[in-house]
Each structure stands twice: as C-alpha cells, then as structure tokens.
XYZ file of N, CA and C in Angstrom:
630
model
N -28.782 54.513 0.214
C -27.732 54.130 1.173
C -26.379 54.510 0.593
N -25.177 55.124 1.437
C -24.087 55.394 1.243
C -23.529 53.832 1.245
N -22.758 54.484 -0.211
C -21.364 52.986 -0.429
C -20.424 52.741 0.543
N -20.336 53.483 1.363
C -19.289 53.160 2.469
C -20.019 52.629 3.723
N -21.565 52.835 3.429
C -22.561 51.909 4.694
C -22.585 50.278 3.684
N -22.843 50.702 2.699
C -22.563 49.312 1.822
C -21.670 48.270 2.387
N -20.716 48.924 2.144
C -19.036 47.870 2.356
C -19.305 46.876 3.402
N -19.766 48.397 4.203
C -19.610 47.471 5.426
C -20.595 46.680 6.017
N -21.679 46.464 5.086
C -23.056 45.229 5.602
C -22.055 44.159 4.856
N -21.788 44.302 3.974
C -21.171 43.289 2.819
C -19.809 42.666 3.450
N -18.747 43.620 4.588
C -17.949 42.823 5.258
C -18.072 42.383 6.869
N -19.439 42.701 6.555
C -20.241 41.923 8.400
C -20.593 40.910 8.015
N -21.083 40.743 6.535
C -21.699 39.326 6.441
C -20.575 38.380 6.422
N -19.384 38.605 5.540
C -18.250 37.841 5.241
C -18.064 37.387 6.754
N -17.894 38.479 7.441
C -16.941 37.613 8.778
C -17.899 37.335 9.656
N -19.214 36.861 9.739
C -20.162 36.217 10.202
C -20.220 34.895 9.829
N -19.733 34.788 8.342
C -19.777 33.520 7.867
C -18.520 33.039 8.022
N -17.413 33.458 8.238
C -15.801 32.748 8.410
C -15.747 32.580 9.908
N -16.502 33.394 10.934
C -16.731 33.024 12.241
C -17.328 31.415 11.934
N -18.558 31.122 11.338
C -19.077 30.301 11.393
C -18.910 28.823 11.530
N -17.234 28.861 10.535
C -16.895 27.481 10.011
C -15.972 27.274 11.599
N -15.783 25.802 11.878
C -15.036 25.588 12.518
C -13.509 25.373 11.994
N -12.699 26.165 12.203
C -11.171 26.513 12.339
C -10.739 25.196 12.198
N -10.839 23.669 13.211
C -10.532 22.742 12.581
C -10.521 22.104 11.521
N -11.588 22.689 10.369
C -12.112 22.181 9.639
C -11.254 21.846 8.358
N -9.959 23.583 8.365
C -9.391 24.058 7.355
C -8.221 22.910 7.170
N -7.836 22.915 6.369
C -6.728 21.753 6.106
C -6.763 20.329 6.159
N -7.979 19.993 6.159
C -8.484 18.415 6.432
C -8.887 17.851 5.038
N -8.240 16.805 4.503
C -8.093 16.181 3.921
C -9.637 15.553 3.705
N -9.914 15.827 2.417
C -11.218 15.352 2.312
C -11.582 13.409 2.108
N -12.666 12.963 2.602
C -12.607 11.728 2.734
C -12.618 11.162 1.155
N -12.142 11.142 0.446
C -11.750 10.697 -1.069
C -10.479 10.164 -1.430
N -10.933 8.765 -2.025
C -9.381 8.632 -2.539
C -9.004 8.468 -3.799
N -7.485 8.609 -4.206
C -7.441 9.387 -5.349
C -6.393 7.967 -5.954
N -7.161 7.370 -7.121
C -6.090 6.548 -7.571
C -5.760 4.956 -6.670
N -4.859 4.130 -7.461
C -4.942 3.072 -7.137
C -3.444 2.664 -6.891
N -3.208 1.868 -5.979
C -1.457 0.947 -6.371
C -1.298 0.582 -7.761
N -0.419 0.700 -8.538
C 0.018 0.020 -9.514
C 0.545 -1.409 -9.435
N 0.181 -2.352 -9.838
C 0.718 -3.982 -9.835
C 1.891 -4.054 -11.162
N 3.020 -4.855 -11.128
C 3.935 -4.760 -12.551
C 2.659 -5.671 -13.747
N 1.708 -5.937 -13.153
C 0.977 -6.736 -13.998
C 0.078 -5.561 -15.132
N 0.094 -4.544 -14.099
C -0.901 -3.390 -14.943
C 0.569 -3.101 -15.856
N 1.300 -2.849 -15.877
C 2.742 -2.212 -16.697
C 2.984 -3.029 -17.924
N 2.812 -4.103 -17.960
C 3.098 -4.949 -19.041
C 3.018 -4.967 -20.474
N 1.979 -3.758 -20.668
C 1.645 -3.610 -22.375
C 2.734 -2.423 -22.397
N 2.928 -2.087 -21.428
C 3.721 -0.167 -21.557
C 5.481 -0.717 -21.543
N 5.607 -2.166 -20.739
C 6.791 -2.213 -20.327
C 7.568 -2.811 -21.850
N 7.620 -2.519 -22.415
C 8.096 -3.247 -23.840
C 9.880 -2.792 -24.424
N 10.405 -2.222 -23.753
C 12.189 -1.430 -23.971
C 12.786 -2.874 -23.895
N 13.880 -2.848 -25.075
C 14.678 -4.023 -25.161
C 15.776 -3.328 -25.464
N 16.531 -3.995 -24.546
C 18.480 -3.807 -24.270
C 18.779 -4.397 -25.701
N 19.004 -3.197 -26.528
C 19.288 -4.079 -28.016
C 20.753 -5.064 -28.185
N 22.167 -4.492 -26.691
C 23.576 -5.075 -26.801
C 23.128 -6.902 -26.692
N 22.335 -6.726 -25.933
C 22.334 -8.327 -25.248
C 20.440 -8.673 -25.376
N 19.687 -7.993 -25.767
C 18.596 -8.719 -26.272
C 17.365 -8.559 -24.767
N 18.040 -8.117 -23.799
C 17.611 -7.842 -22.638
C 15.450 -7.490 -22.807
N 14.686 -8.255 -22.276
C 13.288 -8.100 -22.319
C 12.532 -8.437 -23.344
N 13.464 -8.929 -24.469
C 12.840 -10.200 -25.616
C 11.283 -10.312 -24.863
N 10.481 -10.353 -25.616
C 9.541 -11.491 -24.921
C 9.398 -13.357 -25.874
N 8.681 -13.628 -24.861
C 8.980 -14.926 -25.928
C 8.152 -15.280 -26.669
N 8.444 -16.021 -27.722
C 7.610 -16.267 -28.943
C 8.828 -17.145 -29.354
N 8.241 -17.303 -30.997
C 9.487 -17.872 -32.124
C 8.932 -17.796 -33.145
N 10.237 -17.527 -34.198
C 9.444 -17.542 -35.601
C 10.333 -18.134 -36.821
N 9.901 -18.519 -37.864
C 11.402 -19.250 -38.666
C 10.598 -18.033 -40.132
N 11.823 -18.539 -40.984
C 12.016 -17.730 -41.687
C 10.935 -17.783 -43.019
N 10.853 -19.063 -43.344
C 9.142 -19.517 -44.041
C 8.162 -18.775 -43.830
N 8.275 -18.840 -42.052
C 6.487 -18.324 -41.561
C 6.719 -16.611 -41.349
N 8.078 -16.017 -41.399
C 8.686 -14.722 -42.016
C 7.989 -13.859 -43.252
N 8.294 -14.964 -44.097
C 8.061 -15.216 -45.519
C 6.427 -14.581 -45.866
N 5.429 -15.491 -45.404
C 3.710 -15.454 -45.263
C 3.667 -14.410 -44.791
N 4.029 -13.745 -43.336
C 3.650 -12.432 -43.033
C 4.239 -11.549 -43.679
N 5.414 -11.318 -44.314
C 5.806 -10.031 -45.211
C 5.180 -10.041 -46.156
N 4.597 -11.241 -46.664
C 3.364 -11.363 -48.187
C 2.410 -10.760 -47.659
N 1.773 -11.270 -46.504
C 0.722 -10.480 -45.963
C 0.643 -8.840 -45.710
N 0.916 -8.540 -45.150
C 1.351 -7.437 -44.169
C 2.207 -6.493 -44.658
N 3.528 -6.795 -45.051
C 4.126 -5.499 -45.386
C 4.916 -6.020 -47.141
N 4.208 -6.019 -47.721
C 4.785 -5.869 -49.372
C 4.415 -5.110 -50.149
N 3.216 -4.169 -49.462
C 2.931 -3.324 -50.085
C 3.275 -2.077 -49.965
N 4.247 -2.060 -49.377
C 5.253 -0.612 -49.262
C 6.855 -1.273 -49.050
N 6.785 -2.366 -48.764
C 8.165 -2.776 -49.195
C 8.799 -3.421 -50.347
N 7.865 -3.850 -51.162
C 8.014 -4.778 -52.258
C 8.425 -6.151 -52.505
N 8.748 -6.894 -52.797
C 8.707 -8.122 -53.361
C 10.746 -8.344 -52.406
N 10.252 -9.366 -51.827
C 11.650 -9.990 -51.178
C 12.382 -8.604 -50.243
N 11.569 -7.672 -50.197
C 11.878 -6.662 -49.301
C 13.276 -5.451 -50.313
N 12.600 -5.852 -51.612
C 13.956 -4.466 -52.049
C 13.033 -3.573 -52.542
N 12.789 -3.679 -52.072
C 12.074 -1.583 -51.982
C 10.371 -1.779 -53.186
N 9.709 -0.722 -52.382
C 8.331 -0.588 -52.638
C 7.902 0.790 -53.127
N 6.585 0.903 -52.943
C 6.431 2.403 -53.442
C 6.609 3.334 -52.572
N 6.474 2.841 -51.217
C 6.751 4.087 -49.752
C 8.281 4.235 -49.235
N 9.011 2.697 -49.413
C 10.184 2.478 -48.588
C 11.118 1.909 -49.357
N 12.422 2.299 -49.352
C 13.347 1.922 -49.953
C 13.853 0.224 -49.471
N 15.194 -0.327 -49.920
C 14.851 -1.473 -49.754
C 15.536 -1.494 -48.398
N 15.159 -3.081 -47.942
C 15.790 -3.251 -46.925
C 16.466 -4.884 -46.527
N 17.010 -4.422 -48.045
C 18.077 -5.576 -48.401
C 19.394 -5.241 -49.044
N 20.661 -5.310 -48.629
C 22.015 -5.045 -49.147
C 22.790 -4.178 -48.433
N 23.914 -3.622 -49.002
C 24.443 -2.506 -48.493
C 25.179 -2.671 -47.530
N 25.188 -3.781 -47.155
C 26.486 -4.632 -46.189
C 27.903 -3.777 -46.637
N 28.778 -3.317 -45.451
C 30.001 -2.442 -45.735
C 30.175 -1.335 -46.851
N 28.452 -0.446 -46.902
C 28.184 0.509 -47.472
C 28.879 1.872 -46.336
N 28.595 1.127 -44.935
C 28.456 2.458 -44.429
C 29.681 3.790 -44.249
N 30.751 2.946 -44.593
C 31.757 4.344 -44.931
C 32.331 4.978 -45.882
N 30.704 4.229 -47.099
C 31.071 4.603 -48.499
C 30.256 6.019 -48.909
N 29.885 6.235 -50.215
C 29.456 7.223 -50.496
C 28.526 6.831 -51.979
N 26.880 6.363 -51.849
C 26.413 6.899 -50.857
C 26.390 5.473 -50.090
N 25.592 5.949 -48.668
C 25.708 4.702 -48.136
C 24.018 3.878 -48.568
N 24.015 2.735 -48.339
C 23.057 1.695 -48.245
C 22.192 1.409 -46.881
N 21.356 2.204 -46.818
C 21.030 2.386 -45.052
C 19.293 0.935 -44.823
N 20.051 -0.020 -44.741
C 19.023 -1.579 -44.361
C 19.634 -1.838 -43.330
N 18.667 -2.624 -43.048
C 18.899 -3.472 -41.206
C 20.350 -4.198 -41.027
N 20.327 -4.796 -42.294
C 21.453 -5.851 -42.084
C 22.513 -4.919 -42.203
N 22.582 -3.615 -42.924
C 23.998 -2.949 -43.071
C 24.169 -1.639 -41.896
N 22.984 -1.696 -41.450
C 22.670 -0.740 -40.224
C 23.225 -0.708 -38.711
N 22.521 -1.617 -38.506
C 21.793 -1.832 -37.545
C 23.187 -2.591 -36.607
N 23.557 -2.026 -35.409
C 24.566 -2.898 -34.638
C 24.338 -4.185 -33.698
N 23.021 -4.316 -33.639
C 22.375 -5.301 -33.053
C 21.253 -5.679 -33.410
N 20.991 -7.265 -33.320
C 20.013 -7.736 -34.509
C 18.608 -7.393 -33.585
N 18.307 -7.278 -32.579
C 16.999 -7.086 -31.394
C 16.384 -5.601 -31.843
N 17.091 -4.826 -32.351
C 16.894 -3.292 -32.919
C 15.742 -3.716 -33.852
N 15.452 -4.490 -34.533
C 14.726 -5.125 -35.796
C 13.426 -5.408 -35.099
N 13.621 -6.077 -33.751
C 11.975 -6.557 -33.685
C 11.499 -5.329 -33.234
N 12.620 -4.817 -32.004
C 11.983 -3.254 -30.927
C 11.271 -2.448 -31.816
N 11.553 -2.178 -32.964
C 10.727 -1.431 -34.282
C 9.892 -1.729 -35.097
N 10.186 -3.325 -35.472
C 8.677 -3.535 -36.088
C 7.674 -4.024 -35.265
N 7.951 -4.025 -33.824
C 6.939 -4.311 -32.505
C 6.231 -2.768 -32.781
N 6.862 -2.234 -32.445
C 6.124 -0.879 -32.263
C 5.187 -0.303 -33.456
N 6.267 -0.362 -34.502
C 5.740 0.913 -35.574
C 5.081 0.360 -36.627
N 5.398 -1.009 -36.823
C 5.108 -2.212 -38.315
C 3.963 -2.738 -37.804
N 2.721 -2.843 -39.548
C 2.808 -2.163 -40.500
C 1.934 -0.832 -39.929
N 2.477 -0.002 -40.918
C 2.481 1.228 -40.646
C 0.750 1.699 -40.457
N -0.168 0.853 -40.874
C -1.421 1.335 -41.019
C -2.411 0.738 -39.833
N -1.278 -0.101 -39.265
C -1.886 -1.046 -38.070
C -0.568 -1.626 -37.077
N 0.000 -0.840 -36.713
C 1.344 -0.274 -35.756
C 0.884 -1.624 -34.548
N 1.721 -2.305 -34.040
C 1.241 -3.008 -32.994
C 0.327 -4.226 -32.786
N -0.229 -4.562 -34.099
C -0.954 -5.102 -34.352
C 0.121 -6.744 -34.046
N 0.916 -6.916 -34.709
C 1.408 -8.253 -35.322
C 2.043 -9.228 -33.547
N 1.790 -10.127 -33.516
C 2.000 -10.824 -32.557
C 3.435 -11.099 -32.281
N 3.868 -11.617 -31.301
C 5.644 -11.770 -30.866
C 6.091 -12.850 -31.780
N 5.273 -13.876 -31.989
C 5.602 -14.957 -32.885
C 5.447 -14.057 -34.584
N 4.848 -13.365 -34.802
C 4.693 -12.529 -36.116
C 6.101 -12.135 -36.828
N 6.581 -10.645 -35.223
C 7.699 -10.047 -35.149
C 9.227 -10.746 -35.754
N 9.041 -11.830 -34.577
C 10.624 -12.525 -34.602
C 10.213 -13.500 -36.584
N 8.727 -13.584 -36.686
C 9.129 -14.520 -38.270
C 9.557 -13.065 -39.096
N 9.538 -12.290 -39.275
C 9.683 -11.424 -40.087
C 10.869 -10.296 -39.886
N 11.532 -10.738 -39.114
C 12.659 -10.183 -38.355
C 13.417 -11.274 -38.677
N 13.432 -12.897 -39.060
C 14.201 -13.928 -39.296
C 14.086 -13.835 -40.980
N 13.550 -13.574 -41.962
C 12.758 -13.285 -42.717
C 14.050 -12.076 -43.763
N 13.612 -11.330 -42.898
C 14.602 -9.696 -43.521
C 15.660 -10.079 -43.260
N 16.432 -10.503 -42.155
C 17.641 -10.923 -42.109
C 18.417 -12.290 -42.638
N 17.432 -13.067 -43.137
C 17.537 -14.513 -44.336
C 17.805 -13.792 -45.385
N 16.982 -12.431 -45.899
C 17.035 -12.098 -47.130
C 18.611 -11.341 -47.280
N 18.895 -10.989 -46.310
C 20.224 -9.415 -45.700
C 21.791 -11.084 -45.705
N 21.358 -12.324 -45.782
C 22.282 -13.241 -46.127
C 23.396 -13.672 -44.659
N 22.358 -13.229 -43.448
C 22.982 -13.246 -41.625
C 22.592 -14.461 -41.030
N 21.250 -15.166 -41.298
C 20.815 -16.174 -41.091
C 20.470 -17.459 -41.989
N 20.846 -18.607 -41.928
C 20.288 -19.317 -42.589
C 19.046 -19.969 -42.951
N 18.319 -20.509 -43.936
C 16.879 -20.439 -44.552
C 16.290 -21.385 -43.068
N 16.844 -22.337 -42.459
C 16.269 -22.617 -41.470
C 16.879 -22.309 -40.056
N 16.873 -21.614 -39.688
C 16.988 -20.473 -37.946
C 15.596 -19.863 -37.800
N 15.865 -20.386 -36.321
C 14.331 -20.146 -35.770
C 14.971 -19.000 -34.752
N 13.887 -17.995 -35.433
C 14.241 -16.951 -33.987
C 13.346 -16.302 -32.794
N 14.430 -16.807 -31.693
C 13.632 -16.155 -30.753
C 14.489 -15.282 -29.971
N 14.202 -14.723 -28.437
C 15.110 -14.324 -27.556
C 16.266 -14.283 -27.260
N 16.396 -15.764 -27.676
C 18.408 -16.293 -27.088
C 18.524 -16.061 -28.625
N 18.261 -16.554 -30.051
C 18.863 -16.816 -30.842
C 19.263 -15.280 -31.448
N 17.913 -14.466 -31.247
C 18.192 -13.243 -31.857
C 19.784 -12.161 -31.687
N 19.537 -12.648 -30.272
C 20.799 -11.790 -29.275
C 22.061 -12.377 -29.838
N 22.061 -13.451 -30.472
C 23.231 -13.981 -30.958
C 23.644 -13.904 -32.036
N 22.777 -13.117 -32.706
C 23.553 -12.687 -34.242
C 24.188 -11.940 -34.544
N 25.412 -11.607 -35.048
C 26.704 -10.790 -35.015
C 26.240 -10.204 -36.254
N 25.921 -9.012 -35.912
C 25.885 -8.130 -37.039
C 27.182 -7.151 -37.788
N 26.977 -7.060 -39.214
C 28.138 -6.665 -39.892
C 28.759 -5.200 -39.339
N 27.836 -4.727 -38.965
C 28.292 -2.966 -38.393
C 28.384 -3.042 -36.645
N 28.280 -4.177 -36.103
C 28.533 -3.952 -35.087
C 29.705 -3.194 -34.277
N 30.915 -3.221 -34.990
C 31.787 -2.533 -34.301
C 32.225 -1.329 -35.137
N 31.165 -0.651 -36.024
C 31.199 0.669 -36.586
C 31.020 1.874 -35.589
N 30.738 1.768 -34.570
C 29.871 2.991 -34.234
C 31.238 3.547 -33.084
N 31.371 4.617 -32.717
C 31.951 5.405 -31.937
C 30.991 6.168 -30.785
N 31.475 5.928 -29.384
C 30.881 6.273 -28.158
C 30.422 8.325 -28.475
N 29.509 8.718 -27.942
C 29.630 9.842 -27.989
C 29.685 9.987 -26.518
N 30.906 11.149 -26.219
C 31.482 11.244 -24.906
C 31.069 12.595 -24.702
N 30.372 13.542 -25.464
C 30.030 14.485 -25.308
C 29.534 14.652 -23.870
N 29.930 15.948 -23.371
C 29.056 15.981 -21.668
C 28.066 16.100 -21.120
N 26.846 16.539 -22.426
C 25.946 16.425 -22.208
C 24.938 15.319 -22.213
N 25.920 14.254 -22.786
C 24.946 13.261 -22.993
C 25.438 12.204 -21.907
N 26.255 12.281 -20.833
C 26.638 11.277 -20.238
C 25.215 10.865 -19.088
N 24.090 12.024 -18.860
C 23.211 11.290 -18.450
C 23.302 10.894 -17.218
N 24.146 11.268 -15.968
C 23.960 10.429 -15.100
C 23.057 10.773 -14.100
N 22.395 9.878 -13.655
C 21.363 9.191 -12.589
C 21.887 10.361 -10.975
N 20.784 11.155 -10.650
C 21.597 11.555 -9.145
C 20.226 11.251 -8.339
N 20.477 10.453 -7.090
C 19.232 10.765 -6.120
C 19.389 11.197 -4.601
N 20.757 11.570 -4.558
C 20.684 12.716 -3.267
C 21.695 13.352 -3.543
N 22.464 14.932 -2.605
C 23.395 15.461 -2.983
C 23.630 15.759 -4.255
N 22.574 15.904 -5.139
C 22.583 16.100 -6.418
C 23.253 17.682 -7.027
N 24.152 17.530 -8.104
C 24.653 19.395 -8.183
C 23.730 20.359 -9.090
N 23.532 21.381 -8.392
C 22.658 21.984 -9.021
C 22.348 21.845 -10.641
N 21.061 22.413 -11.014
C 20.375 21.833 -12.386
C 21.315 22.831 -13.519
N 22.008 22.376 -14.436
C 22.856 23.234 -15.366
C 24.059 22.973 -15.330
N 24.290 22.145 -14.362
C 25.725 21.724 -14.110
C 26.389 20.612 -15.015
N 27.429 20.512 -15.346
C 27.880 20.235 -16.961
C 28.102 18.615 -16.474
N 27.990 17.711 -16.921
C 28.882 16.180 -15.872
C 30.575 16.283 -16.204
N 30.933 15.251 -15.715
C 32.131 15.363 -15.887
C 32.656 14.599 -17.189
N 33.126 15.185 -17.765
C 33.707 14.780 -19.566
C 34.345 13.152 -19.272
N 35.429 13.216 -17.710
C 36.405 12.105 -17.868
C 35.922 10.670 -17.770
N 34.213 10.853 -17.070
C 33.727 9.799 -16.832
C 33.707 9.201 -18.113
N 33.423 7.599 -17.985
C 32.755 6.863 -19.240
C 31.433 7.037 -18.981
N 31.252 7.146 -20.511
C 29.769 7.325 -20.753
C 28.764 5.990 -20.449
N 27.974 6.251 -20.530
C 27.261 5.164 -20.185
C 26.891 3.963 -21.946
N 26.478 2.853 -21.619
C 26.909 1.732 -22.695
C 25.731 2.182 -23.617
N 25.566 1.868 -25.153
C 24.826 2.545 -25.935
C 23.485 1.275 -25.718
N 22.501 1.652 -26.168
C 21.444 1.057 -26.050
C 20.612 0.722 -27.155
C-alpha cells in the first residue's frame, strides 16, 4: 500500500472518532472535587508571627525565671554553656549591653534585640537546635524570663507571659534607624495597581518595623 493511501485510512479513522464524541461534552467540568474549605482552626500550628513592637499573637502560657532555669539545664546548655555565656556551638548570650556602637560589638538578646517578644518568636521556632519546636509556650516564655534575668532586664521573680513580655523596655530599643529605601516600602496594592517594576514612592513613610 502507498503512504499517501496510508495517511489517509489513518485520518478517516481520527475524524470518525472526533465525529463520535458529543461536542457538548468538551469543556465540562469533570464530576470531582478538588480540596476542602480551610477553617482558622486548620491554620493554627502555621499561624505563629508575633508583632515583636507590641507583642501582638503571644500565645498564652507563663513562665518564671526558676522554671527558666530547669529548662536551659535541660535543653540548651549544651551549646550554650553554663548561665548562658557561651558553649561549644554558641557564643554567649549574656552582656554587651551599650556594645552596639562600639567596636567590637557584643551581639546577645539583651544588647540586641529591640523588643523583648523577638526572644520567644525564635526560640519557638528554631530552639533547641536538634529538636526545633519541640518546647511548649510555658517552656519558651521560662527560658526567655531566664536569659533575660541573666542579661540583668528582669527581676529573679517576673513571671512572663504575653502582657508582661511586651512590657519590657529593652536597652537598644531606640538604636535602630527606619530604612526608607524604595524598595523596601512594600506597599499592599489590590486594584489599579502600577505596573510590576514600578519604584514606590521614596516620600511615603515606610511601613513600622516588625
């Protein structure tokens, strides 16, 4: 048989079979469904971001500085060392209060850090390092009352939780300078938006640091 008698058994069959289907058929949404509503109840392990200015999404718990004490014995002294001044992995994270516009500087929580809630948001997440997530909200805030008893911000009995944390005036709090840069102003557009590449505007204020 000639290839050009070929073709054409081979494109009689095709359009015998595309005759076949019914035309309504095309574009119909197959009876399957895909996925579920989300409830804020499913979000809750994921929803964990804390407004470090004002302490914003704390969860609650409490912890004092004693029961601080037991879990850094437990849990993290073996890369932080003894009363938290430094271990074999991590330097300390005690001192250095009005280091930071010296040379070199002293980079700990208490001389760091512009808000005391920065302390749990991190050892929620990342502490201890071999079991990240592990330590409970009541854990967090004892060992977050704990480092900052040792850093000389809290006294041996302050119990911390949500409200108390947000209320500790830290030494570097008013160190830091806004970055007004234009790329970082970040703003939010959801209609009339200006095309993608477009610079924001420098004069705005930036948005509050987090």
């Amino acid at each position: 048989m000639r290839s050009r008698d070929l073709l054409g058994l081979v494109a009689g069959a095709l359009l015998a079979g595309v005759s076949s289907v019914d035309a309504a058929d095309y574009g119909q949404r197959p009876e399957v469904g895909y996925g579920k509503p989300v409830a804020d109840a499913d979000l809750v392990l994921w929803n964990i971001d804390i407004h470090t200015p004002d302490g914003a999404n704390l969860p609650a718990g409490e912890g004092t500085v004693p029961a601080g004490k037991l879990v850094y014995e437990q849990k993290c002294i073996a890369c932080h060392g003894e009363k938290a001044a430094g271990g074999p992995v991590y330097g300390t994270l005690v001192g250095g209060i009005g280091s930071m516009t010296k040379s070199p500087r002293v980079l700990t929580p208490g001389s760091m850090y512009p808000y005391a809630p920065i302390l749990f948001d991190y050892v929620r997440r990342a502490m201890p390092m071999d079991a990240p997530q592990s330590l409970t909200n009541d854990e967090v805030y004892a060992v977050a009352a704990y480092i900052y008893n040792l850093n000389g911000l809290v006294p041996d009995d302050f119990k911390m939780n949500a409200t108390t944390m947000a209320r500790i005036e830290m030494p570097n709090r008013d160190a830091f300078v806004r970055d007004n840069r234009p790329d970082t102003l970040a703003e939010r557009c959801m209609s009339d938006c200006k095309p993608i590449g477009t610079v924001a505007d420098a004069s705005k204020p930036a948005a509050a640091p987090r």
